[in-house]
Short mmCIF file of C-alpha atoms and ligand atoms in Angstrom, two decimals:
data_model
loop_
_atom_site.label_atom_id
_atom_site.label_comp_id
_atom_site.label_asym_id
_atom_site.label_seq_id
_atom_site.Cartn_x
_atom_site.Cartn_y
_atom_site.Cartn_z
CA MET W 8 -0.42 98.52 57.38
CA ALA W 9 -2.56 101.64 57.49
CA LEU W 10 -4.63 103.90 55.27
CA VAL W 11 -2.40 106.97 55.18
CA ALA W 12 -3.57 110.39 54.02
CA VAL W 13 -0.80 112.82 53.10
CA VAL W 14 -2.14 116.36 52.82
CA GLY W 15 0.06 118.38 50.44
CA GLN W 16 1.91 116.63 47.60
CA GLY W 17 4.92 118.93 47.24
CA TYR W 18 8.64 118.60 47.97
CA VAL W 19 7.84 117.06 51.36
CA GLY W 20 4.47 115.36 50.89
CA LEU W 21 5.10 113.56 47.61
CA PRO W 22 8.27 111.72 48.73
CA LEU W 23 6.44 110.81 51.96
CA ALA W 24 3.44 109.46 50.07
CA VAL W 25 5.59 107.39 47.70
CA ARG W 26 7.71 106.08 50.57
CA ALA W 27 4.55 105.09 52.46
CA VAL W 28 3.35 103.12 49.43
CA GLU W 29 6.77 101.42 49.21
CA ALA W 30 6.50 100.58 52.91
CA GLY W 31 3.23 98.76 52.17
CA HIS W 32 0.61 101.33 53.21
CA ASP W 33 -2.46 102.42 51.27
CA VAL W 34 -2.01 106.12 50.52
CA VAL W 35 -4.26 109.00 49.59
CA GLY W 36 -2.19 111.95 48.34
CA PHE W 37 -4.43 114.97 48.75
CA ASP W 38 -3.50 118.30 47.19
CA VAL W 39 -5.66 121.33 46.43
CA ASP W 40 -3.67 121.97 43.24
CA ALA W 41 -5.67 120.14 40.55
CA GLU W 42 -2.88 120.48 37.97
CA ARG W 43 -0.40 118.76 40.32
CA VAL W 44 -2.89 115.96 40.91
CA ARG W 45 -3.39 115.59 37.15
CA ARG W 46 0.36 115.21 36.69
CA LEU W 47 0.62 112.67 39.51
CA LEU W 48 -2.19 110.61 37.98
CA ALA W 49 -0.27 110.70 34.68
CA GLY W 50 2.94 109.48 36.39
CA ASP W 51 4.64 112.83 35.72
CA SER W 52 6.62 113.89 38.83
CA TYR W 53 7.40 117.58 39.48
CA VAL W 54 9.62 116.78 42.49
CA GLU W 55 13.22 115.95 41.60
CA ASP W 56 13.67 113.45 44.43
CA VAL W 57 10.80 111.32 43.09
CA ALA W 58 11.70 109.98 39.65
CA ASP W 59 8.84 109.28 37.23
CA ASP W 60 9.48 105.53 37.34
CA ARG W 61 9.10 105.49 41.14
CA LEU W 62 5.84 107.39 40.84
CA VAL W 63 4.60 105.05 38.11
CA ALA W 64 5.60 102.04 40.24
CA ALA W 65 3.71 103.50 43.23
CA ARG W 66 0.62 103.99 41.07
CA ALA W 67 0.96 100.45 39.67
CA THR W 68 0.58 98.95 43.15
CA GLY W 69 -2.98 100.30 43.19
CA ARG W 70 -2.23 101.65 46.68
CA TYR W 71 -1.44 105.28 45.78
CA ARG W 72 -4.36 107.57 45.04
CA PRO W 73 -3.56 111.23 44.21
CA THR W 74 -6.67 113.39 44.58
CA ASP W 75 -7.88 116.95 44.92
CA ARG W 76 -11.16 115.84 46.55
CA ALA W 77 -11.17 116.27 50.34
CA ASP W 78 -13.87 113.58 50.60
CA ASP W 79 -11.24 111.00 49.60
CA LEU W 80 -9.70 111.51 53.06
CA GLU W 81 -12.58 109.46 54.48
CA GLY W 82 -11.46 106.58 56.66
CA PHE W 83 -7.80 107.60 57.04
CA GLU W 84 -5.90 106.01 59.93
CA VAL W 85 -2.76 108.15 59.74
CA GLY W 86 -3.05 111.74 58.49
CA ILE W 87 0.10 113.73 57.69
CA ILE W 88 0.08 117.47 57.13
CA ALA W 89 2.83 118.57 54.71
CA VAL W 90 1.61 121.94 53.45
CA PRO W 91 3.52 125.22 53.09
CA THR W 92 4.22 127.51 56.04
CA PRO W 93 5.09 130.79 54.32
CA LEU W 94 5.37 134.33 55.62
CA ALA W 95 2.89 137.15 55.18
CA ASP W 96 4.20 140.60 56.11
CA ARG W 97 7.18 138.98 57.89
CA SER W 98 4.80 136.96 60.13
CA PRO W 99 3.80 133.28 60.03
CA ASP W 100 1.01 132.48 57.61
CA LEU W 101 -0.59 129.28 58.85
CA ALA W 102 -3.64 129.39 56.57
CA HIS W 103 -2.55 126.21 54.72
CA VAL W 104 -2.00 124.31 57.98
CA GLU W 105 -5.40 125.47 59.26
CA ALA W 106 -7.14 124.37 56.07
CA ALA W 107 -5.35 121.00 56.13
CA ALA W 108 -6.23 120.40 59.79
CA SER W 109 -9.88 121.24 59.17
CA ALA W 110 -10.00 118.92 56.13
CA LEU W 111 -8.53 116.04 58.14
CA GLY W 112 -10.73 116.87 61.15
CA THR W 113 -13.90 116.43 59.09
CA HIS W 114 -12.91 112.80 58.40
CA LEU W 115 -11.23 112.04 61.73
CA ARG W 116 -12.27 108.79 63.44
CA PRO W 117 -11.50 107.50 66.92
CA GLY W 118 -8.09 105.82 67.08
CA ALA W 119 -6.66 107.67 64.09
CA CYS W 120 -3.34 109.51 64.28
CA VAL W 121 -2.57 112.98 62.88
CA VAL W 122 1.00 114.25 62.43
CA LEU W 123 2.09 117.74 61.48
CA GLU W 124 5.30 117.77 59.41
CA SER W 125 5.33 121.40 58.23
CA SER W 126 8.03 123.60 59.80
CA THR W 127 6.49 125.97 62.30
CA TYR W 128 6.91 127.71 65.65
CA PRO W 129 6.77 125.79 68.96
CA GLY W 130 3.17 125.42 70.08
CA THR W 131 1.49 125.04 66.68
CA THR W 132 0.55 121.37 67.04
CA GLU W 133 -1.05 121.73 70.47
CA GLU W 134 -2.45 125.24 70.21
CA LEU W 135 -3.62 125.39 66.60
CA VAL W 136 -3.82 121.96 64.93
CA GLY W 137 -5.26 120.08 67.95
CA PRO W 138 -8.16 122.48 68.56
CA LEU W 139 -9.03 122.59 64.83
CA LEU W 140 -9.12 118.79 64.65
CA GLU W 141 -11.22 118.65 67.82
CA ALA W 142 -13.65 121.31 66.56
CA ALA W 143 -14.17 119.56 63.22
CA SER W 144 -14.50 116.05 64.67
CA GLY W 145 -15.92 116.46 68.17
CA LEU W 146 -13.14 114.14 69.38
CA ARG W 147 -10.43 114.81 72.01
CA ALA W 148 -6.73 114.96 71.07
CA GLY W 149 -4.65 112.43 73.02
CA GLU W 150 -7.79 110.66 74.23
CA ASP W 151 -9.92 109.80 71.18
CA PHE W 152 -7.23 110.31 68.56
CA HIS W 153 -3.44 110.59 68.52
CA LEU W 154 -1.67 113.80 67.63
CA GLY W 155 2.00 114.57 67.13
CA TYR W 156 4.68 116.51 65.34
CA SER W 157 7.51 115.09 63.26
CA PRO W 158 9.66 117.62 61.43
CA GLU W 159 10.67 116.90 57.87
CA ARG W 160 14.43 117.08 57.47
CA ILE W 161 14.85 116.13 53.82
CA ASP W 162 17.53 117.84 51.78
CA PRO W 163 16.23 117.78 48.19
CA GLY W 164 18.88 116.54 45.77
CA ASN W 165 20.97 114.89 48.49
CA ALA W 166 21.55 111.29 47.36
CA GLN W 167 23.39 110.26 50.53
CA TRP W 168 20.88 111.45 53.11
CA THR W 169 17.36 110.59 52.06
CA LEU W 170 13.96 110.50 53.68
CA THR W 171 14.66 106.92 54.71
CA SER W 172 18.21 107.35 56.03
CA ILE W 173 17.82 110.69 57.86
CA PRO W 174 16.94 109.96 61.52
CA LYS W 175 13.38 111.13 62.12
CA LEU W 176 12.33 113.03 65.22
CA VAL W 177 8.90 111.98 66.48
CA SER W 178 6.73 113.46 69.22
CA GLY W 179 3.20 113.29 70.57
CA VAL W 180 0.89 115.36 72.74
CA ASN W 181 0.95 112.48 75.26
CA ALA W 182 2.56 109.07 75.68
CA SER W 183 -0.02 107.12 73.67
CA SER W 184 0.22 109.65 70.82
CA LEU W 185 4.00 109.35 70.81
CA THR W 186 3.72 105.55 70.64
CA ALA W 187 1.32 105.81 67.67
CA VAL W 188 3.45 108.40 65.84
CA GLN W 189 6.67 106.49 66.41
CA GLY W 190 5.06 103.20 65.43
CA PHE W 191 4.01 104.65 62.10
CA TYR W 192 7.37 106.23 61.25
CA ASP W 193 9.21 103.07 62.25
CA THR W 194 7.57 101.53 59.17
CA MET W 195 8.85 104.41 57.00
CA VAL W 196 12.45 105.23 57.97
CA ASP W 197 15.57 103.49 59.26
CA LYS W 198 15.63 105.27 62.62
CA THR W 199 13.20 107.30 64.71
CA ILE W 200 14.15 109.40 67.73
CA ALA W 201 11.49 110.15 70.33
CA VAL W 202 11.23 113.70 71.70
CA SER W 203 9.11 114.07 74.80
CA GLY W 204 7.00 117.02 73.65
CA THR W 205 5.71 118.45 70.38
CA ARG W 206 7.13 121.90 71.25
CA GLU W 207 10.65 120.49 71.59
CA ALA W 208 10.28 118.72 68.23
CA GLU W 209 8.98 121.91 66.61
CA MET W 210 11.83 123.89 68.18
CA ALA W 211 14.42 121.31 67.08
CA LYS W 212 13.49 121.88 63.43
CA LEU W 213 13.67 125.67 63.77
CA LEU W 214 16.96 125.36 65.65
CA GLU W 215 18.46 123.29 62.83
CA ASN W 216 17.52 125.82 60.19
CA THR W 217 18.30 128.86 62.31
CA PHE W 218 21.74 127.37 62.98
CA ARG W 219 22.34 127.23 59.23
CA ASN W 220 20.94 130.69 58.66
CA VAL W 221 23.07 132.28 61.37
CA ASN W 222 26.24 130.53 60.22
CA ALA W 223 25.54 131.48 56.61
CA ALA W 224 25.15 135.08 57.77
CA LEU W 225 28.43 134.89 59.68
CA VAL W 226 30.48 133.89 56.63
CA ASN W 227 28.50 136.21 54.37
CA GLU W 228 29.32 139.14 56.60
CA MET W 229 32.95 138.07 56.82
CA ALA W 230 33.10 137.98 53.02
CA THR W 231 31.88 141.59 52.87
CA PHE W 232 34.77 142.90 54.97
CA ALA W 233 37.51 140.38 54.15
CA ARG W 234 38.62 142.27 51.01
CA ASP W 235 39.13 145.46 52.98
CA LEU W 236 41.31 143.45 55.36
CA ASP W 237 43.23 142.11 52.37
CA VAL W 238 42.17 138.56 53.23
CA ASP W 239 41.08 135.80 50.85
CA ILE W 240 37.99 134.64 52.75
CA TRP W 241 37.76 131.38 50.80
CA GLU W 242 41.25 130.35 51.78
CA ALA W 243 40.63 131.39 55.39
CA ILE W 244 37.50 129.19 55.48
CA GLU W 245 39.35 126.22 53.98
CA ALA W 246 42.12 126.71 56.55
CA ALA W 247 39.67 126.89 59.46
CA SER W 248 37.90 123.79 58.13
CA THR W 249 41.02 121.69 58.76
CA LYS W 250 40.24 121.86 62.49
CA PRO W 251 38.86 118.42 63.30
CA PHE W 252 36.49 119.61 66.03
CA GLY W 253 34.55 122.70 67.05
CA PHE W 254 34.18 124.15 63.55
CA LEU W 255 31.64 123.56 60.77
CA ARG W 256 32.35 124.74 57.26
CA PHE W 257 29.90 127.27 55.80
CA THR W 258 30.65 129.22 52.64
CA PRO W 259 29.51 132.68 51.54
CA GLY W 260 27.05 133.20 48.72
CA PRO W 261 24.56 135.66 47.23
CA GLY W 262 22.12 135.07 50.12
CA VAL W 263 19.95 132.20 51.33
CA GLY W 264 16.89 130.79 49.60
CA GLY W 265 14.38 127.96 49.48
CA HIS W 266 11.21 127.48 51.44
CA CYS W 267 12.99 126.96 54.77
CA LEU W 268 16.00 129.17 55.59
CA PRO W 269 14.50 132.56 54.79
CA SER W 270 11.29 131.84 56.71
CA ASP W 271 11.91 129.36 59.56
CA PRO W 272 14.05 131.75 61.65
CA VAL W 273 11.34 134.39 61.20
CA TYR W 274 8.76 131.95 62.61
CA LEU W 275 10.96 131.64 65.67
CA SER W 276 11.73 135.33 66.15
CA TRP W 277 8.05 136.17 65.63
CA ARG W 278 7.09 133.66 68.31
CA VAL W 279 9.71 135.08 70.68
CA ARG W 280 8.33 138.58 70.20
CA GLN W 281 4.82 137.25 70.80
CA LYS W 282 5.42 135.03 73.82
CA ALA W 283 8.77 135.76 75.47
CA GLU W 284 10.47 138.73 77.00
CA GLY W 285 13.08 140.34 74.79
CA THR W 286 13.84 139.70 71.15
CA ALA W 287 15.78 137.07 69.21
CA ARG W 288 18.47 139.61 68.29
CA LEU W 289 20.97 137.27 66.73
CA ILE W 290 18.33 135.67 64.50
CA GLU W 291 17.05 139.03 63.34
CA VAL W 292 20.52 140.38 62.54
CA ALA W 293 21.39 137.18 60.65
CA ASN W 294 18.26 137.56 58.52
CA GLN W 295 19.21 141.14 57.76
CA VAL W 296 22.76 140.20 56.72
CA ASN W 297 21.50 137.48 54.39
CA VAL W 298 18.78 139.64 52.88
CA GLU W 299 21.36 142.31 52.02
CA MET W 300 23.71 139.94 50.16
CA PRO W 301 22.15 140.42 46.69
CA ASP W 302 22.83 144.17 47.02
CA TYR W 303 26.41 143.42 47.94
CA VAL W 304 26.84 141.10 44.92
CA VAL W 305 25.46 143.80 42.61
CA ALA W 306 27.77 146.43 44.13
CA ARG W 307 30.83 144.22 43.69
CA LEU W 308 29.86 143.43 40.11
CA ALA W 309 29.34 147.12 39.35
CA ALA W 310 32.79 147.91 40.78
CA ALA W 311 34.42 145.13 38.73
CA LEU W 312 32.80 146.44 35.54
CA GLU W 313 33.79 149.99 36.41
CA ARG W 314 37.44 148.98 36.63
CA ARG W 315 37.05 147.90 33.00
CA GLY W 316 35.45 151.17 32.00
CA ARG W 317 31.92 149.77 31.92
CA THR W 318 28.75 150.44 33.89
CA LEU W 319 25.92 148.10 34.78
CA HIS W 320 23.68 150.21 32.59
CA GLY W 321 23.83 148.70 29.11
CA ALA W 322 26.18 145.86 30.09
CA ARG W 323 25.38 142.43 28.70
CA LEU W 324 25.37 140.08 31.69
CA LEU W 325 25.04 136.31 31.82
CA LEU W 326 23.74 134.93 35.12
CA LEU W 327 24.59 131.29 35.77
CA GLY W 328 21.96 129.74 38.02
CA LEU W 329 18.50 130.86 39.12
CA ALA W 330 17.77 128.07 41.62
CA TYR W 331 18.62 128.67 45.26
CA LYS W 332 20.81 125.58 45.56
CA GLU W 333 23.10 123.63 43.31
CA ASN W 334 21.74 120.87 41.09
CA SER W 335 18.16 121.78 42.01
CA GLY W 336 15.46 123.51 39.98
CA ASP W 337 13.85 125.13 43.04
CA THR W 338 13.68 128.92 42.64
CA ARG W 339 11.66 129.67 45.79
CA GLU W 340 13.12 132.72 47.56
CA SER W 341 16.27 132.25 45.49
CA PRO W 342 18.76 135.08 46.01
CA ALA W 343 19.62 134.76 42.30
CA LEU W 344 16.20 136.24 41.54
CA ALA W 345 16.91 139.22 43.78
CA VAL W 346 20.25 139.76 42.03
CA ALA W 347 18.58 139.53 38.59
CA GLU W 348 15.86 141.97 39.59
CA ARG W 349 18.41 144.54 40.77
CA LEU W 350 20.50 144.19 37.61
CA VAL W 351 17.45 144.67 35.38
CA ALA W 352 16.52 147.75 37.42
CA ALA W 353 20.06 149.08 36.92
CA GLY W 354 19.55 148.95 33.15
CA ALA W 355 21.68 145.88 32.36
CA GLU W 356 20.85 143.49 29.54
CA VAL W 357 20.35 140.37 31.64
CA ARG W 358 20.46 136.81 30.34
CA ALA W 359 20.24 133.75 32.55
CA ALA W 360 21.14 130.08 32.11
CA ASP W 361 19.86 127.37 34.43
CA PRO W 362 19.51 123.85 33.08
CA HIS W 363 17.55 122.72 36.15
CA VAL W 364 14.85 125.40 36.10
CA ASP W 365 11.85 124.80 33.83
CA PRO W 366 12.45 126.61 30.50
CA GLY W 367 8.97 128.10 30.80
CA TYR W 368 9.97 129.93 33.98
CA GLN W 369 10.38 133.60 33.08
CA LEU W 370 11.58 136.62 35.03
CA PRO W 371 10.64 140.15 33.96
CA GLY W 372 13.40 141.67 31.84
CA VAL W 373 15.54 138.50 31.87
CA CYS W 374 16.19 136.44 28.73
CA ARG W 375 16.52 132.69 29.38
CA VAL W 376 19.41 131.21 27.37
CA GLU W 377 21.36 127.95 27.12
CA PHE W 378 24.69 127.64 28.87
CA GLY W 379 27.46 127.48 26.27
CA PRO W 380 30.61 129.08 24.83
CA ALA W 381 28.78 131.64 22.66
CA GLU W 382 26.81 133.14 25.56
CA LEU W 383 29.91 133.09 27.78
CA ALA W 384 32.05 134.85 25.15
CA GLU W 385 29.51 137.54 24.32
CA ALA W 386 28.80 138.63 27.89
CA ASP W 387 30.50 141.70 29.38
CA ALA W 388 30.41 139.79 32.65
CA VAL W 389 29.35 136.33 33.74
CA VAL W 390 27.97 135.94 37.26
CA LEU W 391 28.04 132.51 38.90
CA LEU W 392 25.11 132.47 41.33
CA THR W 393 24.37 128.74 41.66
CA ALA W 394 27.17 126.18 41.39
CA HIS W 395 25.32 123.58 39.31
CA GLY W 396 27.50 120.64 38.25
CA ALA W 397 26.43 121.32 34.65
CA PHE W 398 28.37 124.60 34.58
CA ASP W 399 31.83 123.71 33.28
CA GLY W 400 34.18 125.81 35.42
CA ASP W 401 37.15 125.56 33.06
CA LEU W 402 35.01 126.63 30.11
CA ILE W 403 33.61 129.59 32.05
CA ALA W 404 37.00 130.79 33.29
CA SER W 405 38.69 130.41 29.90
CA THR W 406 35.89 131.87 27.74
CA ALA W 407 34.37 134.76 29.67
CA SER W 408 36.14 138.12 29.68
CA LEU W 409 35.03 138.83 33.27
CA VAL W 410 33.55 136.43 35.81
CA PHE W 411 32.08 137.37 39.16
CA ASP W 412 31.94 134.15 41.15
CA ALA W 413 29.53 134.43 44.08
CA ARG W 414 30.12 130.77 45.04
CA GLY W 415 33.90 130.59 45.25
CA ARG W 416 34.18 127.76 42.73
CA LEU W 417 36.22 129.26 39.89
CA HIS W 418 39.82 130.30 39.36
CA GLY W 419 41.57 132.33 36.69
CA PRO W 420 42.87 135.78 35.81
CA ASN W 421 39.39 136.95 34.73
CA VAL W 422 37.67 135.60 37.81
CA GLU W 423 36.76 137.75 40.79
CA ARG W 424 35.37 135.89 43.78
CA LEU W 425 32.85 137.15 46.32
N1 NAD K 522 11.19 121.74 50.70
C1 NAD K 522 11.99 121.31 51.64
O1 NAD K 522 13.16 120.97 51.39
C2 NAD K 522 11.51 121.17 53.07
C3 NAD K 522 12.31 120.49 53.98
C4 NAD K 522 11.87 120.34 55.28
C5 NAD K 522 10.67 120.91 55.68
N2 NAD K 522 9.90 121.59 54.78
C6 NAD K 522 8.63 122.13 55.25
O2 NAD K 522 7.59 121.30 54.79
C7 NAD K 522 6.41 122.07 54.51
C8 NAD K 522 5.96 121.84 53.08
O3 NAD K 522 6.95 122.35 52.20
P1 NAD K 522 7.07 121.88 50.70
O4 NAD K 522 8.45 122.28 50.27
O5 NAD K 522 6.65 120.47 50.53
O6 NAD K 522 5.98 122.81 50.01
P2 NAD K 522 5.42 122.69 48.51
O7 NAD K 522 4.94 124.04 48.13
O8 NAD K 522 6.43 121.99 47.64
O9 NAD K 522 4.18 121.69 48.63
C9 NAD K 522 3.08 121.96 49.40
C10 NAD K 522 1.85 121.41 48.69
O10 NAD K 522 0.74 121.59 49.55
C11 NAD K 522 -0.38 121.91 48.77
N3 NAD K 522 -1.39 122.52 49.63
C12 NAD K 522 -1.43 123.77 50.14
N4 NAD K 522 -2.50 123.91 50.95
C13 NAD K 522 -3.13 122.70 50.95
C14 NAD K 522 -4.29 122.21 51.59
N5 NAD K 522 -5.00 122.98 52.43
N6 NAD K 522 -4.69 120.95 51.36
C15 NAD K 522 -3.97 120.16 50.52
N7 NAD K 522 -2.85 120.56 49.88
C16 NAD K 522 -2.44 121.82 50.11
C17 NAD K 522 0.17 122.80 47.69
O11 NAD K 522 -0.69 122.85 46.56
C18 NAD K 522 1.51 122.13 47.40
O12 NAD K 522 1.40 121.18 46.33
C19 NAD K 522 6.78 123.49 54.84
O13 NAD K 522 6.42 123.79 56.15
C20 NAD K 522 8.31 123.50 54.74
O14 NAD K 522 8.89 124.51 55.53
C21 NAD K 522 10.29 121.72 53.48
#
């Protein structure tokens, strides 16, 4: 068993740290956010996939140490980087990865192993993380210490496919690094799959998310023209989904959200523009289609209200769902926020119910309310943006005078679907 340092204790890093404790390792969970560390020390989890009792049990072993002090990284044998990889001006912002690599590099010892888990463009591990570790430590990657990349594939909220059961891709900058990386993850998950190079492993992660983004864009775009063709897109998708091979079911929605889908394809297209000839046209068009979906939802809602003699201006609207995915409280890059912002700008009286999103979370001009019959009945229109299980579809369809369903979940004479 090893002394494992997990840098970043968020959606990815915290489940990893707790799993490593459960697998028998000693774990330092380092995060620069002192408030998060305070909560972890108090056994109060902010990540839905890690229940408080699991966190408390991890702490009770005496082998899990949350900290915001970089000096506590001293002596680590396996260092995992699980920090955000956001965008700045539609370009990769790797400042968090750089800071994490430098922090680990300061405490790097011969024989240790460093793994990048953050999603990023092909080349990051070898061209950015390796040199930073070498500069801070004076050691050589692949010779004095092991270095690799292992993309995180977790799907928060998914009870069937978990960190342990999802096959884990592992890679190293050379054969001995791959052996070290794979050896560590074999203690953590049911199955590891070796990839010969870190670039291929980095690309695999971006390919997975770009695949989803492009397919989401395809059905989103189809939804925008299906009505003009007099086609029920939802039924067409269900029909196509009966094909037992060669088709994967994606459904339209108000856009894509979360930390991954809106940004990972941009990491790839940015890298293509930087390093390759030509442009990643399909990726860029898909991004554009998805980014425009909130405008389309607002336009359809405005048209539905207009048919009832109302305008968005002054209409009382109830938005159901602020999170980007069902049964999750994660609002990062959520298209629901873009829809809400546009409706507020159009002069609507906007209320929003989301039982998964912290009640303290506020949006300018939006009144947070509880989901229930009174709010449903008093709204001029109800807009289903996130299909949380807590939203009773029968109650919505039977109580609201007008429903715009951006998720294709509801039926009834007052329901209009995307
Ligand atoms: N959330 C997901 O479902 C998911 C799935 C697969 C991959 N990823 C990828 O994993 C990476 C992390 O995403 P996340 O969702 O866990 O992010 P997150 O924002 O939930 O957590 C990141 C944590 O890192 C901390 N941090 C930032 N800079 C730091 C530093 N220099 N040192 C120590 N801590 C630092 C932050 O305070 C935060 O607590 C991203 O690259 C993301 O694309 C995320």
